[in-house]
Short mmCIF file of C-alpha atoms in Angstrom, two decimals:
data_model
loop_
_atom_site.label_atom_id
_atom_site.label_comp_id
_atom_site.label_asym_id
_atom_site.label_seq_id
_atom_site.Cartn_x
_atom_site.Cartn_y
_atom_site.Cartn_z
CA MET E 1 -105.11 105.34 86.13
CA THR E 2 -104.00 107.19 83.35
CA TRP E 3 -101.99 110.07 86.63
CA ALA E 4 -100.70 106.95 86.99
CA LYS E 5 -99.21 106.24 84.05
CA ASP E 6 -97.93 109.36 83.57
CA TRP E 7 -96.29 110.26 86.79
CA VAL E 8 -94.35 106.50 86.03
CA ARG E 9 -93.69 108.39 81.91
CA SER E 10 -91.84 111.17 84.05
CA SER E 11 -89.66 109.64 86.45
CA PRO E 12 -88.23 106.96 84.26
CA GLY E 13 -85.47 105.77 85.94
CA THR E 14 -86.88 105.78 89.39
CA HIS E 15 -89.55 103.01 88.48
CA ILE E 16 -86.78 101.19 86.71
CA TRP E 17 -84.38 101.42 90.04
CA LEU E 18 -87.48 100.05 92.05
CA LEU E 19 -88.09 97.87 89.94
CA VAL E 20 -84.21 95.95 90.05
CA ILE E 21 -84.26 96.21 93.82
CA GLY E 22 -88.07 94.33 94.77
CA ILE E 23 -86.94 92.53 92.18
CA THR E 24 -83.41 91.41 93.94
CA SER E 25 -86.07 91.73 97.74
CA LEU E 26 -87.84 88.70 96.10
CA VAL E 27 -84.94 87.24 95.54
CA ILE E 28 -82.92 87.92 98.99
CA ALA E 29 -86.58 86.80 100.83
CA ALA E 30 -87.25 83.57 98.68
CA ALA E 31 -83.17 82.71 99.43
CA SER E 32 -82.28 80.33 102.24
CA GLU E 33 -80.73 82.45 105.21
CA GLY E 34 -76.58 80.31 103.91
CA LEU E 35 -78.25 81.94 100.27
CA GLY E 36 -79.32 85.26 101.63
CA GLN E 37 -76.05 85.81 103.58
CA PHE E 38 -73.95 84.72 100.82
CA LEU E 39 -75.65 87.14 98.01
CA VAL E 40 -75.37 90.32 100.41
CA HIS E 41 -72.27 90.02 101.20
CA ARG E 42 -71.84 89.18 98.01
CA THR E 43 -72.66 92.41 96.63
CA SER E 44 -71.24 94.23 99.02
CA SER E 45 -69.88 97.61 98.70
CA ASN E 46 -67.36 97.23 101.32
CA ILE E 47 -63.33 97.17 101.58
CA HIS E 48 -62.87 93.55 100.33
CA GLU E 49 -65.07 93.39 97.15
CA LEU E 50 -63.79 97.25 96.00
CA ASN E 51 -60.04 95.84 95.98
CA GLU E 52 -61.83 92.56 94.01
CA HIS E 53 -64.56 94.16 91.68
CA PRO E 54 -64.23 97.80 92.09
CA LEU E 55 -66.77 98.56 89.25
CA PRO E 56 -69.33 96.16 89.86
CA SER E 57 -69.48 96.55 93.91
CA LEU E 58 -70.41 100.16 92.97
CA LEU E 59 -72.14 99.48 90.67
CA ILE E 60 -74.88 96.72 92.08
CA SER E 61 -74.42 97.59 95.41
CA GLY E 62 -76.86 100.32 94.43
CA PHE E 63 -79.50 98.01 93.52
CA TRP E 64 -79.93 95.73 96.74
CA ILE E 65 -81.55 96.13 100.34
CA GLU E 66 -80.66 93.72 103.42
CA ARG E 67 -84.44 93.86 105.05
CA PRO E 68 -86.53 92.76 101.85
CA GLU E 69 -89.41 93.77 104.62
CA SER E 70 -88.43 97.39 104.33
CA PHE E 71 -89.20 97.80 100.18
CA LEU E 72 -92.58 99.22 100.81
CA LEU E 73 -90.93 102.29 103.41
CA TYR E 74 -88.70 102.11 100.25
CA ALA E 75 -91.12 103.06 97.75
CA VAL E 76 -92.62 105.57 99.42
CA MET E 77 -89.30 107.36 99.74
CA PHE E 78 -88.68 106.55 96.45
CA GLU E 79 -91.72 108.26 95.30
CA LEU E 80 -91.55 111.18 97.76
CA LEU E 81 -87.75 112.17 97.13
CA HIS E 82 -86.18 110.62 93.50
CA ALA E 83 -89.34 111.06 91.86
CA ASN E 84 -90.10 114.41 92.14
CA VAL E 85 -86.39 115.33 91.97
CA GLU E 86 -86.01 113.70 88.41
CA ARG E 87 -89.04 114.94 87.00
CA TRP E 88 -88.13 118.61 88.03
CA THR E 89 -84.34 118.39 86.97
CA GLY E 90 -85.04 115.69 84.44
CA THR E 91 -83.85 112.10 84.07
CA ALA E 92 -79.97 113.17 82.77
CA ARG E 93 -79.54 115.24 85.56
CA TRP E 94 -81.11 113.43 88.40
CA LEU E 95 -78.93 110.02 87.69
CA LEU E 96 -76.00 112.50 87.25
CA THR E 97 -76.60 113.67 91.12
CA VAL E 98 -77.47 110.57 93.02
CA GLY E 99 -75.58 108.03 91.31
CA GLY E 100 -72.32 110.49 91.95
CA ALA E 101 -73.48 110.67 95.60
CA HIS E 102 -73.92 106.68 95.63
CA ILE E 103 -70.44 106.36 94.66
CA ALA E 104 -68.39 109.43 96.21
CA ALA E 105 -70.21 108.11 99.47
CA THR E 106 -69.22 104.46 99.37
CA LEU E 107 -65.83 105.12 98.58
CA ALA E 108 -65.02 107.55 101.12
CA SER E 109 -67.19 105.73 103.87
CA GLN E 110 -65.57 102.84 103.14
CA GLU E 111 -61.97 104.90 103.55
CA LEU E 112 -63.11 106.06 106.46
CA VAL E 113 -63.58 102.14 107.50
CA LEU E 114 -60.07 101.30 106.13
CA LEU E 115 -58.55 104.17 108.14
CA ALA E 116 -60.45 102.95 111.23
CA ILE E 117 -59.06 99.41 111.26
CA GLU E 118 -55.43 100.12 109.83
CA GLY E 119 -55.75 102.79 113.57
CA HIS E 120 -56.51 99.87 115.33
CA ARG E 121 -59.87 101.29 115.87
CA LEU E 122 -62.13 98.67 114.46
CA PRO E 123 -61.21 95.18 113.92
CA ARG E 124 -60.10 93.99 110.57
CA SER E 125 -63.10 91.62 109.95
CA MET E 126 -65.05 95.39 108.33
CA THR E 127 -63.38 95.28 105.62
CA HIS E 128 -65.68 92.78 104.94
CA VAL E 129 -68.72 94.42 106.65
CA VAL E 130 -72.16 94.33 104.21
CA ASP E 131 -73.08 97.46 102.41
CA ILE E 132 -75.45 97.88 99.90
CA GLY E 133 -78.61 99.92 99.86
CA VAL E 134 -79.40 102.65 98.18
CA SER E 135 -80.23 105.23 101.43
CA TYR E 136 -76.78 107.26 99.88
CA GLY E 137 -79.33 108.40 96.56
CA LEU E 138 -81.80 108.72 99.22
CA ALA E 139 -79.79 110.90 100.82
CA ALA E 140 -78.74 113.04 97.67
CA ALA E 141 -82.44 113.05 96.60
CA ALA E 142 -83.38 115.08 99.64
CA GLY E 143 -80.47 117.57 99.15
CA VAL E 144 -81.63 118.94 95.96
CA LEU E 145 -85.39 118.65 96.71
CA THR E 146 -84.23 121.82 99.15
CA TYR E 147 -84.27 123.69 95.96
CA ARG E 148 -87.27 123.32 94.85
CA LEU E 149 -89.91 124.27 97.71
CA ARG E 150 -90.60 127.17 98.00
CA PRO E 151 -90.60 129.42 101.09
CA PRO E 152 -91.49 129.51 103.89
CA TRP E 153 -91.72 125.42 103.59
CA ARG E 154 -88.26 125.36 101.78
CA TYR E 155 -86.04 126.85 105.14
CA GLY E 156 -88.42 123.89 107.65
CA TYR E 157 -87.74 121.01 105.04
CA LEU E 158 -84.54 121.68 105.21
CA ALA E 159 -84.43 122.19 109.08
CA GLY E 160 -86.09 118.67 108.89
CA VAL E 161 -83.27 117.00 106.93
CA LEU E 162 -80.51 118.65 108.63
CA VAL E 163 -82.23 117.20 112.39
CA PHE E 164 -82.46 113.48 110.69
CA PHE E 165 -79.02 113.13 109.21
CA GLY E 166 -77.73 115.29 111.46
CA ILE E 167 -78.30 113.62 114.62
CA PRO E 168 -77.31 110.05 114.00
CA LEU E 169 -73.10 111.56 112.80
CA LEU E 170 -72.78 113.44 116.15
CA THR E 171 -74.36 110.96 118.15
CA GLY E 172 -72.49 107.84 117.73
CA ALA E 173 -71.50 108.00 114.11
CA THR E 174 -70.93 104.65 111.85
CA PHE E 175 -69.10 104.90 108.57
CA THR E 176 -73.13 104.88 107.03
CA ASP E 177 -73.95 107.91 108.48
CA PHE E 178 -70.79 109.77 107.50
CA GLY E 179 -71.43 108.60 103.52
CA HIS E 180 -75.25 109.69 104.27
CA ALA E 181 -73.66 113.71 105.36
CA ILE E 182 -71.70 113.27 102.41
CA ALA E 183 -74.06 112.64 100.11
CA LEU E 184 -76.62 114.69 101.37
CA VAL E 185 -73.74 117.61 100.90
CA MET E 186 -73.58 116.45 97.06
CA GLY E 187 -77.10 116.74 97.04
CA PHE E 188 -76.61 120.58 98.28
CA ALA E 189 -73.91 120.90 95.85
CA ALA E 190 -76.30 119.89 92.78
CA TRP E 191 -77.41 123.64 93.33
CA PRO E 192 -76.12 124.21 89.42
CA LEU E 193 -77.84 121.54 87.91
CA THR E 194 -81.71 122.19 88.60
CA PRO E 195 -83.80 124.47 86.96
CA ALA E 196 -83.53 126.79 89.66
CA ALA E 197 -79.90 127.80 89.23
CA ALA E 198 -81.30 128.96 85.43
CA GLY E 199 -83.28 131.23 87.53
CA GLU E 200 -86.76 128.66 87.25
CA PRO E 201 -88.58 129.41 90.23
CA PRO E 202 -90.36 126.14 91.42
CA PRO E 203 -92.94 125.22 89.60
CA LYS E 204 -96.37 126.01 91.32
CA ASP E 205 -98.09 123.18 89.41
CA GLY E 206 -96.06 120.45 90.52
CA THR E 207 -94.86 120.37 86.87
CA GLY E 208 -90.99 120.85 85.34
CA PRO E 209 -89.27 120.38 83.19
CA ALA E 210 -89.15 116.93 82.57
CA ASP E 211 -92.77 116.76 82.65
CA ARG E 212 -92.20 119.14 79.26
CA ALA E 213 -89.85 116.83 78.17
CA ALA E 214 -92.75 114.03 78.09
CA GLY E 215 -94.62 116.36 75.31
CA PRO E 216 -98.24 117.10 75.57
CA PRO E 217 -100.84 116.09 77.76
CA PRO E 218 -102.39 112.76 76.50
CA GLU E 219 -105.96 114.55 74.96
CA GLN E 220 -102.96 116.58 72.78
CA ARG E 221 -100.73 113.76 71.71
CA PRO E 222 -101.83 112.43 68.28
CA GLU E 223 -103.01 108.94 68.13
CA SER E 224 -100.72 105.98 67.37
CA PRO E 225 -101.80 102.26 66.51
CA GLN E 226 -100.39 101.27 69.95
CA GLU E 227 -102.78 103.62 71.95
CA ARG E 228 -106.50 104.37 70.84
#
């Protein structure tokens, strides 16, 4: 299981985030229906909560998912997207990219909701719409990951990402679809933060700056009292 420990150590932010989501999902699953609804509304980054508690709602909404049964799917997506981007760019740049995209996409999508309410295209009850989840960060990570792949795989992956996020946007888009598009574009715009921007080619063996920062392989590390 050494490989699993090394994988987690090389992407600590991803796995801490995933752990918190696992805990909050258990809370939702164990709660009564009324309490569950209260929690998802109270932790949403909707217009009402942004007006009342702007910073907490922006941050806390990224640690909850509405359907706990979707946790395993999100876990797979975190490993495929977030973990690979964090290992490649390093934790600080990964967090700056996905955190910034989550905040920007949330604010922009809720501004669209507000404009639609003021234009009488949406009911005023949408100020309390449930708006929680981790998908904006995943969309940003999907954008960044484009630069990690080598041609021709990069082009096929890019086409798939554009189709995945583009079809909902062109066929009756919701505010969430607009948020995904904004987050994806921010992921693409994070090119200057990637090793590829500095002229470093995508690694052939799947390792990157984050891996090297983690230190030498286990057999080269000096023995410590905690690990034998």
